[in-house]
Amino acid sequence: MNNNENISISKLLAVLDIQDDESFIITDVELFDDKKYLHIQKKLEPVYCPRCGSRMHSKGFYTRKLNHPVLQDSTKFYMIVKQRKWHCDECNLYMNDSFPFLDRYAHSTTITPLLILNEFKHLDQSTAAIAERFNISDTLAHILFERYVDLPRLPLPEYMSIDEVYLNISNSQKYAFVIMDFSNGEIVDIVHNRWSSTLEDYFLHIPLEERLKVKAVICDAYQTYLTMPEKYFPNACTVLDSFHAVKVIITYLNGYINKVMKKYQDRDKKALEEKNHDTNRDNKSIKKSKEVILLQNYRWVLLKNRDEINYSYNRHYHKMLGMNVDTYTIEKLFLQLDPNFEGLRDLKEEYIQFN
């Protein structure tokens, strides 16, 4: 070992609480690519049975590989711990060497959870990034957080906003469930996923008396959220937030435009079939009619907010339509394609102005 490695090992032993302990020996330090291995074991000394006091006999070594993310820079640090197994012939007791930095069945040293929890203080880091840094699975990082961190929730508000946020806790739990007070925007609680089973267990553990005080649940159109009042909040109604309400409206308007366009496409197809019959031809391609061109390219007339449309009287020649047009002309031609278009747009605009 060079001087830098000696210094690092000394710091490591101090952190592990085995500083100046003559009962431990380091048998080897290895470096392979980006991995460093520290081999450690206890010195061979007489061991007496804690049950009957008889001298115990060694039954060989049990080797364990521990992840230890301390003093890591560009390398991954592992401890290869050789534990002797001891047996008492008098009372038939078996036991292993004990180490202050090692818990039974653990794959990491005892200080690792503390280091991981400290990293969770940095809100700009994902669970996956923290897990990768400490050479553990993201699921284990999440389990450690839940095991040691207790963040009590606030009381449920009368008007409760719910949504999800992308946290990438694990491959199976990418979205956390967020509860907020609609009145002041304060976060009430965060649940680690939005699964129906998780939310059912969460809300049913809240006293019914508290849940009865909720008057409204404001959410998006996610089906699990829409049914929450009838499941957990008997005195509440579901309120679809304005952004998602407009999104639903736009979806239905788009669907209606597609139906109108199909009507004109079927008309054009029928006209081609009649023309082929009269001319004894078998043409397959259909030239797009003006109606289809308008419905395909200018549905913003119906879908876009009117105050966001850049109206202009500057006219230009539209080759596909075969005429000079400006914004007002396009709007007029589009609205004339179906008797319901103008009324649907007015209703959508009325709702937007209301918001």
JSON list of N, CA and C in Angstrom, two decimals, residues 157-188:
[
{"chain": "A", "resi": 157, "resn": "PRO", "atom": "N", "xyz": [-57.56, 18.98, 4.05]},
{"chain": "A", "resi": 157, "resn": "PRO", "atom": "CA", "xyz": [-58.28, 20.25, 3.88]},
{"chain": "A", "resi": 157, "resn": "PRO", "atom": "C", "xyz": [-59.69, 20.02, 3.36]},
{"chain": "A", "resi": 158, "resn": "GLU", "atom": "N", "xyz": [-60.52, 21.08, 3.42]},
{"chain": "A", "resi": 158, "resn": "GLU", "atom": "CA", "xyz": [-61.88, 20.98, 2.88]},
{"chain": "A", "resi": 158, "resn": "GLU", "atom": "C", "xyz": [-61.84, 20.81, 1.37]},
{"chain": "A", "resi": 159, "resn": "TYR", "atom": "N", "xyz": [-60.96, 21.54, 0.72]},
{"chain": "A", "resi": 159, "resn": "TYR", "atom": "CA", "xyz": [-60.83, 21.47, -0.74]},
{"chain": "A", "resi": 159, "resn": "TYR", "atom": "C", "xyz": [-59.44, 20.92, -1.05]},
{"chain": "A", "resi": 160, "resn": "MET", "atom": "N", "xyz": [-59.43, 19.69, -1.50]},
{"chain": "A", "resi": 160, "resn": "MET", "atom": "CA", "xyz": [-58.19, 18.92, -1.62]},
{"chain": "A", "resi": 160, "resn": "MET", "atom": "C", "xyz": [-57.81, 18.74, -3.08]},
{"chain": "A", "resi": 161, "resn": "SER", "atom": "N", "xyz": [-56.61, 19.20, -3.44]},
{"chain": "A", "resi": 161, "resn": "SER", "atom": "CA", "xyz": [-56.07, 18.98, -4.78]},
{"chain": "A", "resi": 161, "resn": "SER", "atom": "C", "xyz": [-55.18, 17.74, -4.76]},
{"chain": "A", "resi": 162, "resn": "ILE", "atom": "N", "xyz": [-55.33, 16.89, -5.77]},
{"chain": "A", "resi": 162, "resn": "ILE", "atom": "CA", "xyz": [-54.48, 15.70, -5.86]},
{"chain": "A", "resi": 162, "resn": "ILE", "atom": "C", "xyz": [-53.88, 15.61, -7.26]},
{"chain": "A", "resi": 163, "resn": "ASP", "atom": "N", "xyz": [-52.66, 15.13, -7.31]},
{"chain": "A", "resi": 163, "resn": "ASP", "atom": "CA", "xyz": [-51.97, 14.97, -8.59]},
{"chain": "A", "resi": 163, "resn": "ASP", "atom": "C", "xyz": [-50.78, 14.04, -8.37]},
{"chain": "A", "resi": 164, "resn": "GLU", "atom": "N", "xyz": [-50.05, 13.74, -9.43]},
{"chain": "A", "resi": 164, "resn": "GLU", "atom": "CA", "xyz": [-48.86, 12.93, -9.29]},
{"chain": "A", "resi": 164, "resn": "GLU", "atom": "C", "xyz": [-47.65, 13.73, -9.75]},
{"chain": "A", "resi": 165, "resn": "VAL", "atom": "N", "xyz": [-46.49, 13.32, -9.26]},
{"chain": "A", "resi": 165, "resn": "VAL", "atom": "CA", "xyz": [-45.23, 13.96, -9.65]},
{"chain": "A", "resi": 165, "resn": "VAL", "atom": "C", "xyz": [-44.23, 12.86, -9.98]},
{"chain": "A", "resi": 166, "resn": "TYR", "atom": "N", "xyz": [-43.47, 13.08, -11.04]},
{"chain": "A", "resi": 166, "resn": "TYR", "atom": "CA", "xyz": [-42.49, 12.08, -11.49]},
{"chain": "A", "resi": 166, "resn": "TYR", "atom": "C", "xyz": [-41.27, 12.14, -10.60]},
{"chain": "A", "resi": 167, "resn": "LEU", "atom": "N", "xyz": [-41.02, 11.05, -9.83]},
{"chain": "A", "resi": 167, "resn": "LEU", "atom": "CA", "xyz": [-39.87, 10.98, -8.93]},
{"chain": "A", "resi": 167, "resn": "LEU", "atom": "C", "xyz": [-38.93, 9.83, -9.26]},
{"chain": "A", "resi": 168, "resn": "ASN", "atom": "N", "xyz": [-39.42, 8.87, -10.07]},
{"chain": "A", "resi": 168, "resn": "ASN", "atom": "CA", "xyz": [-38.59, 7.73, -10.45]},
{"chain": "A", "resi": 168, "resn": "ASN", "atom": "C", "xyz": [-38.01, 7.03, -9.22]},
{"chain": "A", "resi": 169, "resn": "ILE", "atom": "N", "xyz": [-38.88, 6.71, -8.25]},
{"chain": "A", "resi": 169, "resn": "ILE", "atom": "CA", "xyz": [-38.46, 6.04, -7.04]},
{"chain": "A", "resi": 169, "resn": "ILE", "atom": "C", "xyz": [-37.85, 4.68, -7.37]},
{"chain": "A", "resi": 170, "resn": "SER", "atom": "N", "xyz": [-38.49, 3.96, -8.28]},
{"chain": "A", "resi": 170, "resn": "SER", "atom": "CA", "xyz": [-37.97, 2.67, -8.74]},
{"chain": "A", "resi": 170, "resn": "SER", "atom": "C", "xyz": [-38.57, 2.40, -10.11]},
{"chain": "A", "resi": 171, "resn": "ASN", "atom": "N", "xyz": [-38.19, 1.29, -10.73]},
{"chain": "A", "resi": 171, "resn": "ASN", "atom": "CA", "xyz": [-38.71, 0.97, -12.05]},
{"chain": "A", "resi": 171, "resn": "ASN", "atom": "C", "xyz": [-40.21, 0.76, -12.04]},
{"chain": "A", "resi": 172, "resn": "SER", "atom": "N", "xyz": [-40.74, 0.28, -10.92]},
{"chain": "A", "resi": 172, "resn": "SER", "atom": "CA", "xyz": [-42.19, 0.02, -10.82]},
{"chain": "A", "resi": 172, "resn": "SER", "atom": "C", "xyz": [-42.94, 1.17, -10.16]},
{"chain": "A", "resi": 173, "resn": "GLN", "atom": "N", "xyz": [-42.23, 2.13, -9.58]},
{"chain": "A", "resi": 173, "resn": "GLN", "atom": "CA", "xyz": [-42.88, 3.24, -8.89]},
{"chain": "A", "resi": 173, "resn": "GLN", "atom": "C", "xyz": [-42.26, 4.56, -9.34]},
{"chain": "A", "resi": 174, "resn": "LYS", "atom": "N", "xyz": [-42.71, 5.03, -10.49]},
{"chain": "A", "resi": 174, "resn": "LYS", "atom": "CA", "xyz": [-42.13, 6.23, -11.08]},
{"chain": "A", "resi": 174, "resn": "LYS", "atom": "C", "xyz": [-42.87, 7.50, -10.66]},
{"chain": "A", "resi": 175, "resn": "TYR", "atom": "N", "xyz": [-44.14, 7.35, -10.23]},
{"chain": "A", "resi": 175, "resn": "TYR", "atom": "CA", "xyz": [-44.93, 8.52, -9.88]},
{"chain": "A", "resi": 175, "resn": "TYR", "atom": "C", "xyz": [-45.35, 8.50, -8.42]},
{"chain": "A", "resi": 176, "resn": "ALA", "atom": "N", "xyz": [-45.10, 9.59, -7.72]},
{"chain": "A", "resi": 176, "resn": "ALA", "atom": "CA", "xyz": [-45.56, 9.74, -6.34]},
{"chain": "A", "resi": 176, "resn": "ALA", "atom": "C", "xyz": [-46.89, 10.50, -6.35]},
{"chain": "A", "resi": 177, "resn": "PHE", "atom": "N", "xyz": [-47.73, 10.21, -5.36]},
{"chain": "A", "resi": 177, "resn": "PHE", "atom": "CA", "xyz": [-49.06, 10.81, -5.24]},
{"chain": "A", "resi": 177, "resn": "PHE", "atom": "C", "xyz": [-48.98, 11.99, -4.28]},
{"chain": "A", "resi": 178, "resn": "VAL", "atom": "N", "xyz": [-49.42, 13.17, -4.73]},
{"chain": "A", "resi": 178, "resn": "VAL", "atom": "CA", "xyz": [-49.29, 14.40, -3.95]},
{"chain": "A", "resi": 178, "resn": "VAL", "atom": "C", "xyz": [-50.67, 14.92, -3.56]},
{"chain": "A", "resi": 179, "resn": "ILE", "atom": "N", "xyz": [-50.83, 15.25, -2.27]},
{"chain": "A", "resi": 179, "resn": "ILE", "atom": "CA", "xyz": [-52.06, 15.84, -1.75]},
{"chain": "A", "resi": 179, "resn": "ILE", "atom": "C", "xyz": [-51.75, 17.28, -1.35]},
{"chain": "A", "resi": 180, "resn": "MET", "atom": "N", "xyz": [-52.55, 18.24, -1.83]},
{"chain": "A", "resi": 180, "resn": "MET", "atom": "CA", "xyz": [-52.33, 19.65, -1.53]},
{"chain": "A", "resi": 180, "resn": "MET", "atom": "C", "xyz": [-53.61, 20.30, -1.04]},
{"chain": "A", "resi": 181, "resn": "ASP", "atom": "N", "xyz": [-53.45, 21.38, -0.31]},
{"chain": "A", "resi": 181, "resn": "ASP", "atom": "CA", "xyz": [-54.58, 22.22, 0.10]},
{"chain": "A", "resi": 181, "resn": "ASP", "atom": "C", "xyz": [-54.83, 23.21, -1.03]},
{"chain": "A", "resi": 182, "resn": "PHE", "atom": "N", "xyz": [-56.01, 23.12, -1.66]},
{"chain": "A", "resi": 182, "resn": "PHE", "atom": "CA", "xyz": [-56.32, 23.97, -2.81]},
{"chain": "A", "resi": 182, "resn": "PHE", "atom": "C", "xyz": [-56.32, 25.45, -2.41]},
{"chain": "A", "resi": 183, "resn": "SER", "atom": "N", "xyz": [-56.69, 25.74, -1.18]},
{"chain": "A", "resi": 183, "resn": "SER", "atom": "CA", "xyz": [-56.84, 27.14, -0.74]},
{"chain": "A", "resi": 183, "resn": "SER", "atom": "C", "xyz": [-55.51, 27.86, -0.63]},
{"chain": "A", "resi": 184, "resn": "ASN", "atom": "N", "xyz": [-54.48, 27.20, -0.14]},
{"chain": "A", "resi": 184, "resn": "ASN", "atom": "CA", "xyz": [-53.21, 27.89, 0.08]},
{"chain": "A", "resi": 184, "resn": "ASN", "atom": "C", "xyz": [-52.03, 27.25, -0.64]},
{"chain": "A", "resi": 185, "resn": "GLY", "atom": "N", "xyz": [-52.24, 26.14, -1.35]},
{"chain": "A", "resi": 185, "resn": "GLY", "atom": "CA", "xyz": [-51.17, 25.49, -2.11]},
{"chain": "A", "resi": 185, "resn": "GLY", "atom": "C", "xyz": [-50.19, 24.72, -1.25]},
{"chain": "A", "resi": 186, "resn": "GLU", "atom": "N", "xyz": [-50.52, 24.51, 0.03]},
{"chain": "A", "resi": 186, "resn": "GLU", "atom": "CA", "xyz": [-49.60, 23.81, 0.93]},
{"chain": "A", "resi": 186, "resn": "GLU", "atom": "C", "xyz": [-49.69, 22.30, 0.72]},
{"chain": "A", "resi": 187, "resn": "ILE", "atom": "N", "xyz": [-48.53, 21.63, 0.71]},
{"chain": "A", "resi": 187, "resn": "ILE", "atom": "CA", "xyz": [-48.51, 20.17, 0.55]},
{"chain": "A", "resi": 187, "resn": "ILE", "atom": "C", "xyz": [-48.95, 19.50, 1.85]},
{"chain": "A", "resi": 188, "resn": "VAL", "atom": "N", "xyz": [-49.96, 18.65, 1.75]},
{"chain": "A", "resi": 188, "resn": "VAL", "atom": "CA", "xyz": [-50.48, 17.92, 2.91]},
{"chain": "A", "resi": 188, "resn": "VAL", "atom": "C", "xyz": [-49.67, 16.66, 3.15]}
]
